[in-house]
Tab-separated table of N, CA, C and O in Angstrom:
chain	number	residue	atom	x	y	z
O	1	MET	N	-11.036	-43.647	-1.671
O	1	MET	CA	-10.557	-43.804	-2.863
O	1	MET	C	-11.788	-42.745	-4.191
O	1	MET	O	-11.986	-42.635	-4.349
O	2	ASN	N	-10.086	-42.511	-4.697
O	2	ASN	CA	-11.470	-41.623	-5.947
O	2	ASN	C	-11.844	-42.208	-6.796
O	2	ASN	O	-11.788	-43.097	-7.321
O	3	GLN	N	-12.948	-41.580	-7.646
O	3	GLN	CA	-13.089	-41.890	-8.635
O	3	GLN	C	-12.562	-42.222	-10.004
O	3	GLN	O	-12.353	-43.461	-10.510
O	4	GLU	N	-11.933	-41.174	-10.570
O	4	GLU	CA	-10.319	-42.177	-10.998
O	4	GLU	C	-9.959	-43.621	-10.445
O	4	GLU	O	-9.446	-43.935	-11.467
O	5	THR	N	-9.393	-43.828	-9.482
O	5	THR	CA	-8.473	-44.423	-8.950
O	5	THR	C	-9.603	-45.870	-9.322
O	5	THR	O	-9.426	-47.021	-9.518
O	6	MET	N	-10.637	-45.621	-8.578
O	6	MET	CA	-11.773	-47.040	-8.659
O	6	MET	C	-12.259	-46.793	-10.276
O	6	MET	O	-12.530	-48.574	-10.629
O	7	MET	N	-12.456	-46.415	-11.530
O	7	MET	CA	-12.773	-47.012	-12.887
O	7	MET	C	-11.504	-47.506	-12.733
O	7	MET	O	-11.493	-48.510	-13.759
O	8	HIS	N	-9.969	-47.391	-12.803
O	8	HIS	CA	-9.442	-47.465	-12.935
O	8	HIS	C	-8.868	-48.972	-12.682
O	8	HIS	O	-8.777	-50.160	-13.234
O	9	TYR	N	-9.564	-49.031	-11.179
O	9	TYR	CA	-9.669	-51.338	-10.693
O	9	TYR	C	-10.361	-51.626	-11.122
O	9	TYR	O	-10.913	-53.105	-11.594
O	10	GLN	N	-11.592	-51.017	-11.681
O	10	GLN	CA	-12.581	-51.722	-11.694
O	10	GLN	C	-12.394	-52.361	-13.973
O	10	GLN	O	-12.948	-53.491	-14.491
O	11	MET	N	-11.163	-51.424	-14.628
O	11	MET	CA	-10.828	-51.780	-16.197
O	11	MET	C	-9.914	-52.649	-15.770
O	11	MET	O	-9.207	-52.608	-16.967
O	12	ASP	N	-8.939	-52.343	-14.841
O	12	ASP	CA	-7.549	-53.163	-14.460
O	12	ASP	C	-7.644	-55.045	-15.032
O	12	ASP	O	-8.667	-55.675	-14.640
O	13	PRO	N	-6.831	-54.703	-16.674
O	13	PRO	CA	-6.843	-56.258	-16.609
O	13	PRO	C	-6.202	-57.312	-16.043
O	13	PRO	O	-6.841	-58.788	-15.939
O	14	SER	N	-5.878	-57.400	-15.219
O	14	SER	CA	-5.357	-57.892	-13.831
O	14	SER	C	-6.098	-58.556	-13.193
O	14	SER	O	-6.251	-59.549	-12.155
O	15	SER	N	-7.339	-57.732	-13.480
O	15	SER	CA	-8.806	-58.094	-11.923
O	15	SER	C	-9.311	-59.016	-11.660
O	15	SER	O	-9.502	-60.061	-12.834
O	16	TRP	N	-9.533	-59.618	-11.225
O	16	TRP	CA	-10.370	-60.799	-10.844
O	16	TRP	C	-11.497	-61.525	-12.009
O	16	TRP	O	-11.018	-63.150	-12.622
O	17	SER	N	-12.501	-60.382	-12.399
O	17	SER	CA	-13.266	-60.804	-12.844
O	17	SER	C	-12.918	-60.712	-14.700
O	17	SER	O	-13.315	-61.480	-15.216
O	18	TYR	N	-11.950	-59.994	-14.697
O	18	TYR	CA	-11.449	-59.622	-15.604
O	18	TYR	C	-11.007	-61.020	-16.490
O	18	TYR	O	-11.292	-61.601	-17.575
O	19	CYS	N	-10.623	-61.689	-15.602
O	19	CYS	CA	-9.879	-62.859	-16.107
O	19	CYS	C	-10.627	-64.076	-15.975
O	19	CYS	O	-10.036	-64.795	-17.222
O	20	MET	N	-11.326	-63.732	-15.670
O	20	MET	CA	-12.867	-64.908	-15.629
O	20	MET	C	-13.415	-64.715	-16.415
O	20	MET	O	-13.661	-65.861	-16.803
O	21	ARG	N	-13.540	-64.170	-17.024
O	21	ARG	CA	-14.459	-63.456	-18.151
O	21	ARG	C	-13.555	-64.273	-19.292
O	21	ARG	O	-13.881	-65.183	-20.677
O	22	VAL	N	-11.841	-63.852	-19.848
O	22	VAL	CA	-11.090	-64.321	-20.506
O	22	VAL	C	-11.386	-65.681	-20.302
O	22	VAL	O	-11.378	-66.691	-21.578
O	23	MET	N	-10.968	-66.205	-19.344
O	23	MET	CA	-10.836	-67.466	-19.168
O	23	MET	C	-12.655	-68.057	-20.049
O	23	MET	O	-11.770	-69.392	-20.491
O	24	ASN	N	-13.899	-68.159	-19.826
O	24	ASN	CA	-14.939	-68.090	-19.535
O	24	ASN	C	-14.575	-68.690	-21.269
O	24	ASN	O	-15.114	-69.030	-22.179
O	25	MET	N	-14.599	-67.239	-21.814
O	25	MET	CA	-14.476	-66.915	-23.364
O	25	MET	C	-13.281	-67.692	-23.950
O	25	MET	O	-13.501	-68.828	-24.886
O	26	GLU	N	-12.783	-67.886	-23.323
O	26	GLU	CA	-10.875	-69.325	-24.063
O	26	GLU	C	-11.876	-70.429	-24.075
O	26	GLU	O	-12.147	-71.709	-24.419
O	27	ASP	N	-12.443	-70.974	-22.811
O	27	ASP	CA	-13.078	-72.519	-22.636
O	27	ASP	C	-14.792	-72.370	-23.534
O	27	ASP	O	-14.451	-73.659	-24.416
O	28	GLN	N	-15.681	-71.396	-23.874
O	28	GLN	CA	-16.152	-71.402	-25.107
O	28	GLN	C	-15.852	-71.543	-25.892
O	28	GLN	O	-15.864	-72.263	-27.085
O	29	MET	N	-15.185	-70.805	-26.613
O	29	MET	CA	-13.906	-71.055	-28.371
O	29	MET	C	-13.698	-72.581	-28.586
O	29	MET	O	-13.741	-72.881	-29.061
O	30	GLU	N	-13.064	-73.090	-27.482
O	30	GLU	CA	-12.601	-74.732	-26.662
O	30	GLU	C	-13.824	-75.497	-27.420
O	30	GLU	O	-13.597	-76.060	-28.591
O	31	ARG	N	-15.059	-74.943	-26.471
O	31	ARG	CA	-15.967	-76.185	-26.585
O	31	ARG	C	-16.617	-75.877	-27.938
O	31	ARG	O	-17.361	-76.788	-29.049
O	32	VAL	N	-16.850	-74.665	-28.933
O	32	VAL	CA	-17.121	-74.571	-30.170
O	32	VAL	C	-16.033	-75.493	-30.742
O	32	VAL	O	-16.721	-76.328	-31.705
O	33	ILE	N	-14.927	-74.822	-30.854
O	33	ILE	CA	-14.072	-75.944	-31.861
O	33	ILE	C	-14.289	-77.372	-32.034
O	33	ILE	O	-14.268	-78.233	-32.990
O	34	ARG	N	-14.306	-77.374	-30.746
O	34	ARG	CA	-14.648	-79.398	-30.099
O	34	ARG	C	-16.426	-79.750	-30.713
O	34	ARG	O	-16.110	-80.832	-31.449
O	35	LEU	N	-16.751	-79.013	-30.708
O	35	LEU	CA	-18.239	-79.300	-31.060
O	35	LEU	C	-18.178	-79.272	-32.667
O	35	LEU	O	-18.852	-80.477	-33.479
O	36	ALA	N	-17.692	-78.651	-33.011
O	36	ALA	CA	-17.424	-77.894	-34.641
O	36	ALA	C	-16.524	-79.596	-35.338
O	36	ALA	O	-16.843	-79.607	-36.838
O	37	SER	N	-15.814	-80.146	-34.886
O	37	SER	CA	-15.460	-81.118	-35.276
O	37	SER	C	-15.657	-82.513	-34.529
O	37	SER	O	-15.227	-83.406	-35.274
O	38	LYS	N	-16.390	-82.561	-34.128
O	38	LYS	CA	-17.657	-84.426	-34.332
O	38	LYS	C	-17.906	-84.435	-35.105
O	38	LYS	O	-18.406	-85.636	-35.174
O	39	SER	N	-18.697	-83.612	-36.163
O	39	SER	CA	-19.686	-83.977	-37.393
O	39	SER	C	-18.712	-83.477	-38.367
O	39	SER	O	-18.511	-82.543	-38.966
O	40	ALA	N	-19.332	-84.288	-39.607
O	40	ALA	CA	-18.754	-83.567	-41.446
O	40	ALA	C	-19.340	-82.329	-41.572
O	40	ALA	O	-18.896	-80.866	-41.937
O	41	VAL	N	-20.598	-81.869	-41.096
O	41	VAL	CA	-21.413	-80.537	-40.818
O	41	VAL	C	-21.736	-80.261	-39.396
O	41	VAL	O	-22.806	-80.949	-38.889
O	42	VAL	N	-21.668	-78.888	-39.532
O	42	VAL	CA	-22.259	-78.778	-37.730
O	42	VAL	C	-22.612	-76.804	-38.104
O	42	VAL	O	-21.920	-76.043	-38.553
O	43	ILE	N	-23.888	-76.795	-37.459
O	43	ILE	CA	-24.243	-75.496	-37.535
O	43	ILE	C	-24.728	-75.082	-36.515
O	43	ILE	O	-25.326	-75.741	-36.350
O	44	PHE	N	-24.342	-73.939	-36.188
O	44	PHE	CA	-24.327	-73.120	-35.032
O	44	PHE	C	-25.867	-72.647	-35.371
O	44	PHE	O	-25.999	-71.590	-36.124
O	45	SER	N	-26.999	-72.674	-34.407
O	45	SER	CA	-28.085	-72.092	-34.522
O	45	SER	C	-28.615	-71.650	-33.702
O	45	SER	O	-28.689	-71.416	-32.531
O	46	ILE	N	-29.967	-70.373	-33.939
O	46	ILE	CA	-30.808	-70.256	-33.136
O	46	ILE	C	-32.323	-71.035	-33.710
O	46	ILE	O	-32.828	-70.299	-34.626
O	47	SER	N	-33.090	-71.717	-32.627
O	47	SER	CA	-34.066	-72.029	-33.181
O	47	SER	C	-35.270	-71.861	-33.975
O	47	SER	O	-35.900	-72.005	-34.834
O	48	SER	N	-35.171	-70.108	-33.264
O	48	SER	CA	-36.162	-69.235	-33.509
O	48	SER	C	-35.841	-68.354	-34.710
O	48	SER	O	-36.430	-67.528	-35.716
O	49	CYS	N	-34.127	-69.024	-35.485
O	49	CYS	CA	-34.212	-67.793	-35.957
O	49	CYS	C	-34.443	-68.114	-38.080
O	49	CYS	O	-33.549	-69.409	-38.284
O	50	CYS	N	-34.873	-67.563	-38.562
O	50	CYS	CA	-35.326	-68.291	-39.855
O	50	CYS	C	-34.404	-68.005	-40.578
O	50	CYS	O	-34.664	-68.891	-42.064
O	51	MET	N	-32.857	-67.468	-40.681
O	51	MET	CA	-32.009	-67.404	-41.157
O	51	MET	C	-30.894	-68.784	-41.275
O	51	MET	O	-31.138	-69.897	-41.766
O	52	CYS	N	-31.010	-69.366	-39.997
O	52	CYS	CA	-30.573	-70.937	-39.297
O	52	CYS	C	-31.743	-71.334	-40.481
O	52	CYS	O	-31.154	-72.568	-40.563
O	53	HIS	N	-33.218	-71.325	-40.165
O	53	HIS	CA	-34.265	-72.317	-40.820
O	53	HIS	C	-33.451	-72.969	-42.241
O	53	HIS	O	-33.756	-73.854	-42.725
O	54	ALA	N	-32.550	-71.578	-42.992
O	54	ALA	CA	-33.178	-71.434	-44.472
O	54	ALA	C	-31.727	-72.327	-44.625
O	54	ALA	O	-31.789	-72.907	-45.183
O	55	MET	N	-30.560	-72.466	-43.793
O	55	MET	CA	-29.046	-72.925	-43.830
O	55	MET	C	-29.537	-74.564	-43.460
O	55	MET	O	-29.771	-75.214	-44.323
O	56	LYS	N	-30.290	-74.900	-42.480
O	56	LYS	CA	-30.813	-76.185	-42.169
O	56	LYS	C	-30.857	-77.028	-43.474
O	56	LYS	O	-30.624	-77.905	-44.000
O	57	THR	N	-32.345	-76.339	-43.878
O	57	THR	CA	-33.228	-76.331	-45.439
O	57	THR	C	-32.560	-76.451	-46.615
O	57	THR	O	-32.156	-77.632	-46.607
O	58	LEU	N	-31.438	-75.841	-46.922
O	58	LEU	CA	-30.405	-75.919	-47.779
O	58	LEU	C	-29.561	-77.382	-47.552
O	58	LEU	O	-29.264	-78.235	-48.465
O	59	PHE	N	-29.104	-77.927	-46.532
O	59	PHE	CA	-28.152	-78.342	-46.413
O	59	PHE	C	-29.472	-79.545	-46.098
O	59	PHE	O	-28.534	-80.715	-46.704
O	60	CYS	N	-30.334	-80.039	-45.773
O	60	CYS	CA	-31.051	-81.050	-45.753
O	60	CYS	C	-31.514	-81.365	-47.322
O	60	CYS	O	-31.701	-82.681	-47.752
O	61	GLY	N	-31.282	-80.765	-48.295
O	61	GLY	CA	-32.006	-80.107	-49.458
O	61	GLY	C	-31.323	-80.683	-50.061
O	61	GLY	O	-31.363	-81.600	-51.160
O	62	MET	N	-30.198	-80.621	-49.843
O	62	MET	CA	-29.137	-81.325	-50.982
O	62	MET	C	-28.347	-82.422	-50.115
O	62	MET	O	-27.847	-83.266	-50.736
O	63	GLY	N	-29.451	-83.147	-49.333
O	63	GLY	CA	-29.190	-85.046	-48.539
O	63	GLY	C	-27.937	-84.416	-47.700
O	63	GLY	O	-27.471	-85.993	-46.912
O	64	VAL	N	-27.350	-83.637	-46.582
O	64	VAL	CA	-26.934	-83.509	-46.339
O	64	VAL	C	-27.722	-83.742	-44.604
O	64	VAL	O	-28.186	-83.301	-44.710
O	65	ASN	N	-26.850	-85.004	-43.883
O	65	ASN	CA	-27.462	-83.865	-42.590
O	65	ASN	C	-26.961	-83.552	-41.583
O	65	ASN	O	-25.767	-84.411	-40.756
O	66	PRO	N	-26.903	-82.179	-41.632
O	66	PRO	CA	-25.938	-81.344	-40.181
O	66	PRO	C	-26.399	-81.645	-38.783
O	66	PRO	O	-27.445	-81.931	-38.486
O	67	ASN	N	-25.037	-81.346	-37.729
O	67	ASN	CA	-25.115	-81.650	-36.692
O	67	ASN	C	-25.722	-80.247	-36.412
O	67	ASN	O	-24.759	-79.217	-36.560
O	68	VAL	N	-26.892	-80.071	-35.905
O	68	VAL	CA	-27.239	-78.322	-35.368
O	68	VAL	C	-26.961	-78.298	-33.818
O	68	VAL	O	-27.886	-79.812	-32.687
O	69	VAL	N	-26.450	-77.087	-33.433
O	69	VAL	CA	-26.146	-76.623	-32.100
O	69	VAL	C	-27.008	-75.531	-32.061
O	69	VAL	O	-26.730	-74.413	-32.415
O	70	GLU	N	-28.141	-75.670	-31.486
O	70	GLU	CA	-29.164	-75.123	-30.844
O	70	GLU	C	-28.726	-73.857	-29.698
O	70	GLU	O	-29.078	-74.519	-28.693
O	71	LEU	N	-27.814	-72.892	-29.890
O	71	LEU	CA	-27.696	-72.002	-28.733
O	71	LEU	C	-28.227	-71.747	-27.681
O	71	LEU	O	-28.166	-71.331	-26.512
O	72	ASP	N	-29.357	-71.202	-28.277
O	72	ASP	CA	-30.963	-70.929	-27.263
O	72	ASP	C	-30.831	-71.821	-26.429
O	72	ASP	O	-31.964	-72.013	-25.335
O	73	GLU	N	-30.652	-73.673	-26.614
O	73	GLU	CA	-31.092	-74.547	-25.929
O	73	GLU	C	-29.891	-74.401	-25.023
O	73	GLU	O	-30.487	-75.762	-24.585
O	74	ASP	N	-28.930	-74.704	-25.273
O	74	ASP	CA	-27.791	-74.220	-24.231
O	74	ASP	C	-27.586	-73.015	-23.711
O	74	ASP	O	-27.663	-72.553	-23.043
O	75	PRO	N	-27.251	-74.171	-21.937
O	75	PRO	CA	-27.486	-73.451	-20.830
O	75	PRO	C	-26.306	-71.857	-21.224
O	75	PRO	O	-25.855	-71.300	-20.240
O	76	LYS	N	-24.836	-72.764	-22.009
O	76	LYS	CA	-23.742	-71.663	-22.665
O	76	LYS	C	-23.903	-70.917	-23.360
O	76	LYS	O	-23.116	-70.444	-24.619
O	77	GLY	N	-25.317	-71.485	-24.130
O	77	GLY	CA	-25.066	-70.859	-25.352
O	77	GLY	C	-25.037	-69.418	-26.152
O	77	GLY	O	-24.281	-69.154	-27.082
O	78	LYS	N	-25.410	-68.266	-25.022
O	78	LYS	CA	-24.767	-66.787	-25.267
O	78	LYS	C	-23.116	-66.465	-25.460
O	78	LYS	O	-23.136	-66.273	-25.964
O	79	GLU	N	-22.627	-67.891	-24.161
O	79	GLU	CA	-20.786	-67.462	-24.338
O	79	GLU	C	-21.040	-68.314	-25.436
O	79	GLU	O	-19.596	-67.881	-26.222
O	80	MET	N	-21.061	-69.186	-25.964
O	80	MET	CA	-20.918	-69.863	-27.136
O	80	MET	C	-21.297	-68.976	-28.731
O	80	MET	O	-20.212	-68.322	-29.486
O	81	GLU	N	-22.567	-68.189	-28.841
O	81	GLU	CA	-22.350	-67.027	-29.750
O	81	GLU	C	-21.498	-65.962	-29.804
O	81	GLU	O	-21.071	-65.167	-30.408
O	82	LYS	N	-20.976	-65.819	-28.546
O	82	LYS	CA	-20.027	-64.510	-28.307
O	82	LYS	C	-18.486	-64.794	-28.869
O	82	LYS	O	-18.159	-64.167	-29.779
O	83	ALA	N	-18.256	-66.430	-28.708
O	83	ALA	CA	-17.552	-66.485	-29.092
O	83	ALA	C	-17.670	-66.987	-31.165
O	83	ALA	O	-16.645	-67.006	-31.794
O	84	LEU	N	-18.332	-67.286	-31.447
O	84	LEU	CA	-18.209	-67.370	-31.951
O	84	LEU	C	-18.215	-66.266	-32.594
O	84	LEU	O	-18.156	-65.854	-34.193
O	85	MET	N	-19.284	-65.237	-32.637
O	85	MET	CA	-18.734	-63.513	-33.189
O	85	MET	C	-17.762	-63.371	-32.924
O	85	MET	O	-16.695	-62.454	-34.215
O	86	ARG	N	-16.641	-63.152	-32.340
O	86	ARG	CA	-15.546	-63.386	-32.813
O	86	ARG	C	-14.418	-64.689	-33.509
O	86	ARG	O	-13.634	-64.247	-34.490
O	87	LEU	N	-15.029	-65.385	-33.603
O	87	LEU	CA	-14.531	-66.663	-34.824
O	87	LEU	C	-14.814	-65.999	-36.228
O	87	LEU	O	-14.183	-65.325	-36.868
O	88	VAL	N	-15.573	-65.506	-36.633
O	88	VAL	CA	-16.480	-64.704	-38.009
O	88	VAL	C	-16.206	-63.443	-37.931
O	88	VAL	O	-15.983	-62.229	-39.005
O	89	GLY	N	-16.138	-62.698	-36.937
O	89	GLY	CA	-15.588	-61.569	-36.955
O	89	GLY	C	-16.983	-60.185	-37.503
O	89	GLY	O	-17.009	-59.512	-38.003
O	90	ASN	N	-18.661	-60.622	-36.617
O	90	ASN	CA	-19.221	-60.615	-37.360
O	90	ASN	C	-19.717	-60.179	-36.200
O	90	ASN	O	-20.167	-60.729	-35.159
O	91	SER	N	-20.811	-59.189	-36.666
O	91	SER	CA	-22.436	-58.611	-35.149
O	91	SER	C	-23.333	-60.013	-35.637
O	91	SER	O	-24.210	-59.956	-34.512
O	92	THR	N	-23.521	-60.340	-36.989
O	92	THR	CA	-24.186	-61.301	-36.914
O	92	THR	C	-23.259	-63.102	-36.952
O	92	THR	O	-22.818	-62.891	-37.825
O	93	SER	N	-24.310	-63.521	-35.602
O	93	SER	CA	-23.265	-64.618	-34.947
O	93	SER	C	-23.382	-66.175	-35.620
O	93	SER	O	-22.883	-66.941	-36.094
O	94	VAL	N	-25.127	-65.579	-35.770
O	94	VAL	CA	-26.083	-67.037	-36.562
O	94	VAL	C	-25.995	-67.134	-37.889
O	94	VAL	O	-27.011	-65.945	-38.360
O	95	PRO	N	-26.647	-68.004	-38.459
O	95	PRO	CA	-26.004	-68.971	-38.050
O	95	PRO	C	-24.756	-69.117	-38.778
O	95	PRO	O	-23.990	-68.346	-39.662
O	96	VAL	N	-23.984	-70.350	-38.083
O	96	VAL	CA	-22.371	-70.137	-38.411
O	96	VAL	C	-22.126	-71.914	-38.681
O	96	VAL	O	-22.792	-72.780	-38.487
O	97	VAL	N	-21.456	-72.078	-39.825
O	97	VAL	CA	-21.546	-73.722	-40.320
O	97	VAL	C	-20.212	-73.811	-40.509
O	97	VAL	O	-18.665	-73.166	-40.942
O	98	PHE	N	-19.603	-75.210	-40.194
O	98	PHE	CA	-18.440	-75.620	-40.359
O	98	PHE	C	-18.576	-77.059	-40.594
O	98	PHE	O	-19.538	-77.795	-40.909
O	99	ILE	N	-17.783	-77.169	-42.163
O	99	ILE	CA	-17.959	-78.386	-42.466
O	99	ILE	C	-16.778	-79.294	-42.478
O	99	ILE	O	-15.371	-78.609	-42.689
O	100	GLY	N	-16.346	-80.701	-42.297
O	100	GLY	CA	-14.844	-80.994	-41.980
O	100	GLY	C	-13.836	-80.154	-40.842
O	100	GLY	O	-12.731	-80.331	-40.706
O	101	GLY	N	-14.735	-80.068	-39.662
O	101	GLY	CA	-14.088	-78.751	-39.017
O	101	GLY	C	-13.724	-77.728	-38.770
O	101	GLY	O	-12.619	-76.972	-38.360
O	102	LYS	N	-13.220	-76.864	-40.157
O	102	LYS	CA	-13.099	-76.121	-40.769
O	102	LYS	C	-14.152	-75.127	-40.978
O	102	LYS	O	-15.410	-75.206	-41.510
O	103	LEU	N	-13.984	-73.602	-40.639
O	103	LEU	CA	-15.111	-72.623	-40.243
O	103	LEU	C	-15.078	-72.349	-41.931
O	103	LEU	O	-14.137	-72.247	-42.372
O	104	VAL	N	-16.846	-72.777	-42.128
O	104	VAL	CA	-16.477	-71.822	-43.573
O	104	VAL	C	-17.636	-70.701	-43.589
O	104	VAL	O	-17.415	-69.435	-44.366
O	105	GLY	N	-18.513	-70.622	-42.445
O	105	GLY	CA	-18.646	-69.219	-41.943
O	105	GLY	C	-20.364	-68.843	-41.717
O	105	GLY	O	-20.634	-69.964	-41.185
O	106	THR	N	-20.771	-67.609	-42.054
O	106	THR	CA	-21.725	-67.768	-41.842
O	106	THR	C	-23.258	-67.400	-43.194
O	106	THR	O	-22.964	-68.062	-44.368
O	107	MET	N	-24.304	-67.299	-43.211
O	107	MET	CA	-25.034	-67.601	-44.420
O	107	MET	C	-24.329	-67.287	-45.631
O	107	MET	O	-24.217	-67.775	-46.601
O	108	ASP	N	-23.798	-65.476	-46.112
O	108	ASP	CA	-23.236	-65.744	-47.035
O	108	ASP	C	-21.921	-65.759	-47.597
O	108	ASP	O	-21.981	-66.622	-48.648
O	109	ARG	N	-21.503	-66.428	-46.731
O	109	ARG	CA	-20.448	-67.075	-46.989
O	109	ARG	C	-20.738	-68.214	-47.519
O	109	ARG	O	-20.237	-68.839	-48.869
O	110	VAL	N	-21.603	-68.926	-47.096
O	110	VAL	CA	-22.057	-71.041	-47.915
O	110	VAL	C	-22.864	-70.406	-48.691
O	110	VAL	O	-22.659	-71.116	-49.763
O	111	LEU	N	-23.702	-69.789	-48.827
O	111	LEU	CA	-24.799	-69.409	-49.674
O	111	LEU	C	-23.786	-68.965	-51.713
O	111	LEU	O	-23.781	-69.498	-52.403
O	112	ALA	N	-22.073	-68.555	-50.810
O	112	ALA	CA	-21.809	-68.056	-52.242
O	112	ALA	C	-21.079	-68.924	-52.728
O	112	ALA	O	-20.511	-68.874	-53.122
O	113	SER	N	-20.554	-69.549	-51.669
O	113	SER	CA	-19.545	-71.174	-52.075
O	113	SER	C	-20.958	-72.218	-52.902
O	113	SER	O	-20.302	-73.004	-53.676
O	114	HIS	N	-22.053	-71.599	-52.593
O	114	HIS	CA	-22.753	-73.128	-53.117
O	114	HIS	C	-22.756	-72.544	-54.453
O	114	HIS	O	-23.231	-72.932	-55.622
O	115	ILE	N	-23.276	-70.974	-54.796
O	115	ILE	CA	-23.433	-70.845	-56.008
O	115	ILE	C	-21.999	-70.677	-56.539
O	115	ILE	O	-21.915	-71.167	-57.888
O	116	ASN	N	-21.201	-70.218	-56.466
O	116	ASN	CA	-19.389	-70.813	-56.840
O	116	ASN	C	-18.978	-71.933	-57.175
O	116	ASN	O	-18.004	-72.330	-58.027
O	117	GLY	N	-19.769	-72.628	-56.733
O	117	GLY	CA	-19.218	-74.659	-56.638
O	117	GLY	C	-18.761	-74.581	-55.723
O	117	GLY	O	-18.405	-76.221	-56.065
O	118	THR	N	-18.356	-74.235	-54.528
O	118	THR	CA	-17.444	-74.991	-53.800
O	118	THR	C	-17.956	-75.891	-52.700
O	118	THR	O	-17.037	-76.720	-51.902
O	119	LEU	N	-19.260	-75.485	-52.648
O	119	LEU	CA	-19.623	-76.199	-51.403
O	119	LEU	C	-19.791	-77.537	-51.713
O	119	LEU	O	-19.301	-78.613	-50.864
O	120	VAL	N	-19.905	-78.363	-53.118
O	120	VAL	CA	-20.466	-79.473	-52.893
O	120	VAL	C	-19.467	-80.506	-52.830
O	120	VAL	O	-19.002	-81.392	-51.972
O	121	PRO	N	-18.144	-79.677	-53.469
O	121	PRO	CA	-16.911	-80.245	-53.034
O	121	PRO	C	-15.951	-80.094	-51.497
O	121	PRO	O	-16.054	-81.302	-50.491
O	122	LEU	N	-16.676	-79.669	-51.066
O	122	LEU	CA	-16.180	-79.495	-49.379
O	122	LEU	C	-17.076	-79.990	-48.803
O	122	LEU	O	-16.411	-80.923	-47.795
O	123	LEU	N	-18.219	-80.584	-49.439
O	123	LEU	CA	-19.199	-81.324	-48.385
O	123	LEU	C	-18.798	-83.019	-48.942
O	123	LEU	O	-18.503	-83.974	-48.016
O	124	LYS	N	-17.858	-83.086	-50.267
O	124	LYS	CA	-17.766	-84.490	-50.689
O	124	LYS	C	-16.198	-84.723	-49.904
O	124	LYS	O	-16.139	-85.987	-49.154
O	125	ASP	N	-15.466	-83.970	-49.902
O	125	ASP	CA	-14.424	-83.609	-48.966
O	125	ASP	C	-14.544	-84.090	-47.304
O	125	ASP	O	-13.779	-85.124	-47.113
O	126	ALA	N	-15.534	-83.309	-46.621
O	126	ALA	CA	-15.690	-83.944	-45.254
O	126	ALA	C	-16.388	-85.259	-44.885
O	126	ALA	O	-16.300	-85.708	-44.252
O	127	GLY	N	-16.935	-85.708	-46.456
O	127	GLY	CA	-17.959	-87.136	-46.542
O	127	GLY	C	-19.404	-87.007	-45.939
O	127	GLY	O	-19.797	-88.099	-45.175
O	128	ALA	N	-20.033	-86.147	-45.818
O	128	ALA	CA	-20.724	-85.629	-45.328
O	128	ALA	C	-22.095	-85.727	-46.884
O	128	ALA	O	-23.437	-85.606	-46.800
O	129	LEU	N	-21.132	-85.782	-48.153
O	129	LEU	CA	-21.702	-85.507	-49.766
O	129	LEU	C	-20.926	-87.108	-49.917
O	129	LEU	O	-20.083	-87.213	-50.704
O	130	TRP	N	-22.267	-87.796	-51.288
O	130	TRP	CA	-21.595	-89.085	-51.434
O	130	TRP	C	-21.517	-88.629	-52.774
O	130	TRP	O	-21.296	-89.904	-53.231
O	131	LEU	N	-22.908	-88.028	-53.674
O	131	LEU	CA	-23.326	-88.301	-55.283
O	131	LEU	C	-22.121	-87.600	-55.867
O	131	LEU	O	-20.800	-86.611	-55.311
C-alpha cells in the first residue's frame, strides 16, 4: 500500500474508528441535553476553573440552586466538553449554562443577560427563582 492510499484509508469517513467517534460524540451530545433538562439551572463546569466558580457564585448569590456537572470528575467529561464546544461554537467550553433545558451559553452570554435584565425572567420562567 502506498502512502497516499494509506492516508486515504485513515481519513475515510466510512472507517470504523471515524464512525465510532461520531457515535460517541452523538451519545455525549444526548447526555449533555439529558443532563441539561433535569434541573431548572444546570452549569457544566470544571472544578478548578475560576470562571466556573464565579458562575456558581453568581447563581447562588441570586438564591438559585444550580445543578453543577463537574466535567473533570466525570469519566466521560472530556467527551462531554467536546460536545459542549460544538454547541457553543467556541474554544472556551466552560462554564456553560442551561436554564429551563435551553442553552443560555458561556460566561459572557450569562453576564450580558444579567446586565440587560433578561436573566431574572429566564430564571423565574424556569422555576429557579420565585422572587
